[in-house]
Amino acid sequence: MKKLLIALAPLLPATTMLVLANSAHAAAERLPQLLLGLWCSTSTPSSTYEKNGKCSKEEGNDSWFELSPDGYEDYVNSCKTVSITVSIVERRGLVPVYSLVYNCGGSGKMVWNKEITVLLQGETLTLLNTRSWDVSPEDAPKATLLRSLPADVQKYIEETRARCQQTGNNIPSGDEGLETFTVSGKQAVLVDEKLLCGGCYHGFNCSNRDTRDVRVYVLFGGAWRKVPFLETADITGDIFLSYVPGKYRPEGQELNALVVDLYSGNKECPTRSAPSASAQMYEARTCVVRWNGAKFTYKPL
C-alpha cells in the first residue's frame, strides 16, 4: 500500500490519503466490467481517457490502452495480469482507485512488471501513475506454458529431457526451448526435441543425422490440439522462424513462415532417395512452411 500512497501523493488531498491509508478494501480481485475495453486519450500529454472513443490500435498510434480480464495492452506492451488491487477513496462520493500490476514479456527472455494506477469518474478514466520494474529470472513465472499443455505432452517433454540428462549436459527446464508464436491469432507452440534439450544428442533425442521428432500444438477454444506438421518428412538441422512485423506479445508474434531443412521430404517438398544414409544428406532440401488459416502448407525453397 505504501507505494500506492507515494504514487497518489501529488494528486490527492490529505483527507483523501487518510481514507485510503485506512481502507480495508485493498485486496486482489477481478477487474470491474466498467474498466474493460479500449480507452482513448482525450488530453495532451495523455492522462485522461474515454471509452469507445475515436482512436484505433493501428501502428504508430500511441493514444490508447486496452484493459481485458487477463491483461493490459498499449502500443508497446502486451502484459498478462499478475494481480489487481482495488482501493476505495472518498472524493466527491466513493470513487474507486485501481492499482493494476501486470507481468510482461519482451523479446528474448526479458521479463518485467508494470503497475498502473487509475481513477474512474463516470465515463472518464484518469491515469494517475505508471511504473515498470525488471523481474529477475528466479522470480519470473516458471513453466507457465509447459503446465498449460496436455498431460501427455508434458510427460513426453519431461521424458525427452530425462534422456538428455544422461549425457551430463546442462538441459533446459520449464518453458525453455518451447518456441511460441500465433497463427490466425491463436497461440501455437513448437515442440522440437533439439530445442527441448538445448542441442542434438545422438541416441538420446536425435539420430546421428540430427533427425528428430518435431510437433506443433495450437490453442483452439482453450484446448491445445496437435496439428499436422511435416508428418511424413524427416527434419534435420535448425528450424528458423520468421514473424509478421509488429509488437511483441507474451503468446508470441504472428507467424510468417518456418524454414526447415528436410533429410527426407514429403509430397510437397520431395527429396530424391539416395542409396545410403550418408548419401541421403546430399539430397536434403529446404522447405518453407506457412499457415493458410486452417493448416500448414509447404513449398520447396
XYZ file of C-alpha atoms in Angstrom:
301
model
C 0.000 0.000 0.000
C 2.900 2.404 0.668
C 3.925 2.511 -2.971
C 0.336 3.394 -3.941
C 0.317 6.301 -1.484
C 3.532 7.630 -2.994
C 2.013 7.462 -6.470
C -1.100 9.358 -5.410
C 0.524 11.911 -3.092
C 0.733 14.747 -5.642
C -2.833 14.176 -6.784
C -4.987 13.568 -3.715
C -5.681 15.817 -0.717
C -4.516 14.788 2.751
C -8.018 13.822 3.890
C -8.387 11.507 0.918
C -4.992 9.933 1.588
C -6.070 9.253 5.168
C -9.168 7.435 3.971
C -7.018 5.451 1.540
C -4.495 4.530 4.214
C -7.246 3.190 6.467
C -9.171 1.454 3.689
C -9.966 -2.199 4.212
C -10.778 -2.659 0.540
C -7.227 -3.211 -0.733
C -7.494 -6.788 -1.933
C -6.837 -8.790 -5.072
C -9.998 -9.146 -7.139
C -11.338 -9.175 -10.652
C -11.249 -6.032 -12.733
C -14.750 -4.461 -12.785
C -16.632 -4.585 -16.076
C -16.673 -0.766 -16.236
C -12.900 -0.722 -16.760
C -12.776 -3.332 -19.516
C -12.298 -2.178 -23.090
C -10.347 0.234 -25.300
C -9.582 3.624 -23.744
C -8.753 6.618 -25.951
C -6.778 9.677 -24.837
C -8.622 12.985 -24.574
C -5.671 15.128 -23.460
C -2.084 16.019 -24.364
C 0.035 14.691 -22.776
C -2.154 11.639 -22.310
C -3.595 11.435 -18.795
C -7.372 11.303 -19.253
C -9.179 8.745 -21.399
C -12.675 7.848 -22.510
C -14.051 4.504 -23.639
C -15.296 3.921 -27.187
C -13.506 6.997 -28.464
C -12.270 7.548 -31.999
C -8.763 6.152 -31.507
C -7.540 2.921 -33.076
C -4.873 0.345 -32.316
C -3.138 0.904 -35.626
C 0.663 1.050 -35.748
C 2.124 4.418 -34.777
C -0.863 5.492 -32.678
C 0.125 5.844 -29.013
C -3.055 7.466 -27.661
C -4.766 4.336 -26.352
C -4.568 1.405 -23.992
C -6.836 -1.602 -23.535
C -7.866 -3.466 -20.383
C -9.091 -7.063 -20.607
C -9.964 -9.615 -17.886
C -6.482 -11.117 -18.080
C -4.199 -8.351 -19.263
C -3.164 -4.855 -20.302
C -2.112 -3.680 -23.765
C -0.823 -0.435 -25.226
C 1.172 0.455 -28.332
C 4.395 -1.058 -26.946
C 3.284 -3.510 -24.223
C 1.178 -6.627 -24.054
C 1.003 -7.921 -20.490
C -0.659 -10.680 -18.512
C -2.315 -9.934 -15.166
C -0.367 -10.800 -12.023
C -2.721 -9.060 -9.605
C -5.370 -6.360 -9.435
C -5.679 -4.386 -6.200
C -8.720 -2.163 -5.634
C -8.605 0.744 -3.161
C -11.631 2.918 -2.396
C -11.176 6.622 -1.597
C -13.761 9.289 -0.880
C -13.626 12.058 -3.434
C -16.981 13.571 -4.382
C -18.522 10.380 -3.134
C -16.970 6.945 -3.176
C -14.587 6.890 -6.111
C -12.556 3.720 -6.801
C -8.822 3.932 -7.389
C -7.451 0.823 -9.061
C -3.870 -0.361 -8.785
C -3.170 -2.947 -11.501
C 0.026 -4.977 -11.613
C 0.916 -6.996 -14.710
C 3.646 -9.424 -15.651
C 5.014 -8.516 -19.087
C 7.175 -10.271 -21.645
C 9.611 -8.917 -24.201
C 11.958 -10.158 -26.889
C 14.346 -12.885 -25.822
C 13.972 -13.758 -22.137
C 13.255 -10.231 -20.884
C 10.545 -10.101 -18.221
C 9.256 -7.149 -16.240
C 6.304 -5.996 -14.166
C 4.157 -2.980 -14.932
C 1.888 -1.158 -12.485
C -0.736 1.398 -13.454
C -2.965 3.357 -11.077
C -6.234 4.663 -12.484
C -9.207 6.666 -11.244
C -12.644 6.181 -12.812
C -15.141 9.052 -12.563
C -18.275 8.448 -14.587
C -17.070 7.606 -18.104
C -13.705 9.358 -17.725
C -10.625 7.454 -16.667
C -7.606 9.306 -15.300
C -4.190 7.653 -15.441
C -2.625 8.694 -12.127
C 0.651 6.837 -12.241
C 2.605 4.173 -14.159
C 5.836 2.426 -13.325
C 7.765 -0.612 -14.524
C 10.474 -2.735 -12.970
C 12.555 -5.706 -14.058
C 11.930 -9.173 -12.701
C 14.950 -11.370 -12.008
C 14.913 -14.769 -13.759
C 14.497 -16.619 -10.456
C 11.399 -14.543 -9.644
C 9.800 -14.869 -13.087
C 6.954 -17.361 -13.509
C 8.287 -20.843 -14.224
C 6.835 -23.394 -16.636
C 3.609 -21.470 -17.160
C 3.323 -22.590 -20.789
C 4.550 -26.118 -20.109
C 1.978 -26.678 -17.355
C -0.821 -25.486 -19.640
C -0.113 -28.243 -22.179
C -1.990 -31.579 -22.044
C -0.674 -34.098 -19.516
C 0.582 -36.488 -22.213
C 2.543 -33.671 -23.887
C 4.105 -32.657 -20.571
C 5.088 -36.287 -19.984
C 6.635 -36.513 -23.462
C 8.677 -33.336 -22.850
C 9.868 -34.481 -19.429
C 10.823 -37.937 -20.733
C 12.780 -36.363 -23.605
C 14.700 -34.137 -21.202
C 15.290 -37.039 -18.827
C 17.000 -38.980 -21.636
C 19.143 -35.968 -22.499
C 20.202 -35.522 -18.868
C 22.035 -38.835 -19.175
C 24.561 -37.029 -21.382
C 25.734 -34.966 -18.403
C 24.970 -31.699 -20.195
C 23.008 -28.772 -18.775
C 19.484 -29.430 -20.064
C 16.786 -26.710 -20.254
C 13.785 -26.866 -17.927
C 10.343 -25.298 -17.642
C 9.318 -23.228 -20.645
C 12.858 -23.021 -22.026
C 13.071 -24.454 -25.524
C 9.357 -24.064 -26.247
C 9.018 -21.693 -29.211
C 5.768 -19.727 -29.225
C 4.018 -17.812 -31.986
C 0.465 -17.214 -33.170
C -1.391 -18.474 -36.237
C -4.596 -16.661 -37.213
C -4.409 -15.004 -33.800
C -4.319 -18.342 -31.954
C -1.390 -19.230 -29.728
C 0.849 -22.010 -31.011
C 3.888 -23.759 -29.616
C 6.672 -25.580 -31.468
C 7.914 -28.609 -29.527
C 11.285 -29.560 -31.028
C 13.322 -32.269 -29.281
C 16.512 -30.435 -30.231
C 15.361 -27.240 -28.512
C 13.965 -29.143 -25.524
C 17.465 -30.409 -24.765
C 19.440 -27.418 -25.983
C 21.081 -29.433 -28.744
C 21.057 -32.731 -30.625
C 22.429 -35.661 -28.646
C 22.675 -38.687 -30.864
C 20.902 -41.685 -29.440
C 19.055 -39.583 -26.854
C 16.895 -37.040 -28.682
C 18.267 -37.122 -32.244
C 19.529 -39.634 -34.765
C 23.118 -39.412 -35.991
C 21.719 -37.362 -38.895
C 20.169 -34.887 -36.453
C 16.652 -36.002 -37.392
C 14.181 -35.941 -34.511
C 10.524 -35.514 -33.528
C 9.038 -32.046 -34.038
C 5.454 -31.188 -33.156
C 3.204 -28.111 -33.266
C 0.257 -27.530 -30.952
C -2.347 -24.781 -31.452
C -4.732 -23.439 -28.810
C -8.298 -23.806 -30.090
C -11.019 -22.520 -27.758
C -8.915 -23.003 -24.646
C -7.717 -26.531 -25.563
C -4.367 -27.447 -27.110
C -4.550 -29.564 -30.267
C -1.720 -31.143 -32.218
C -1.796 -30.055 -35.853
C -0.122 -31.915 -38.750
C 3.420 -30.645 -39.307
C 5.682 -32.413 -41.832
C 4.290 -35.722 -40.625
C 5.865 -37.783 -43.420
C 9.188 -35.927 -43.586
C 12.409 -36.164 -41.568
C 13.547 -32.803 -40.219
C 17.251 -32.094 -39.743
C 19.265 -29.013 -38.784
C 17.866 -25.852 -37.194
C 14.338 -24.565 -37.713
C 14.159 -20.838 -38.475
C 11.043 -18.850 -37.595
C 10.016 -15.663 -39.399
C 7.386 -13.389 -37.864
C 4.994 -10.764 -39.185
C 6.401 -7.381 -38.063
C 4.635 -5.943 -35.033
C 4.715 -5.562 -31.289
C 5.720 -8.407 -29.022
C 3.007 -10.355 -27.227
C 3.552 -12.899 -24.446
C 1.935 -15.620 -26.547
C 4.273 -14.812 -29.444
C 4.198 -12.840 -32.675
C 2.131 -13.864 -35.691
C 3.960 -16.472 -37.748
C 5.134 -15.537 -41.220
C 6.939 -18.784 -42.076
C 9.110 -21.588 -40.756
C 12.161 -22.547 -42.792
C 13.008 -26.204 -42.316
C 15.723 -28.490 -43.693
C 14.463 -31.944 -44.654
C 16.716 -35.007 -44.622
C 13.913 -36.789 -46.435
C 10.935 -34.838 -47.709
C 7.206 -35.156 -48.158
C 4.900 -34.890 -51.167
C 5.008 -31.068 -51.263
C 8.743 -30.782 -50.533
C 10.136 -34.011 -52.004
C 13.703 -35.284 -51.833
C 15.312 -37.934 -54.019
C 16.131 -41.283 -52.453
C 19.867 -41.968 -52.180
C 21.478 -45.406 -51.991
C 22.814 -44.864 -48.445
C 22.077 -42.804 -45.310
C 25.291 -40.810 -45.794
C 24.473 -40.018 -49.410
C 20.948 -39.003 -48.414
C 22.389 -35.951 -46.625
C 23.323 -34.547 -50.049
C 19.692 -34.848 -51.142
C 18.393 -32.760 -48.248
C 16.380 -29.708 -49.242
C 14.897 -26.661 -47.589
C 11.136 -26.290 -47.204
C 9.157 -23.138 -46.381
C 6.184 -23.836 -44.105
C 3.278 -21.373 -43.796
C -0.144 -21.312 -42.144
C -3.058 -20.761 -44.548
C -5.674 -20.095 -41.872
C -6.554 -23.750 -41.296
C -3.395 -25.832 -41.756
C 0.291 -25.700 -42.658
C 1.300 -25.597 -46.312
C 4.705 -26.487 -47.762
C 6.788 -25.164 -50.600
C 10.390 -26.017 -51.613
C 12.851 -23.157 -51.283
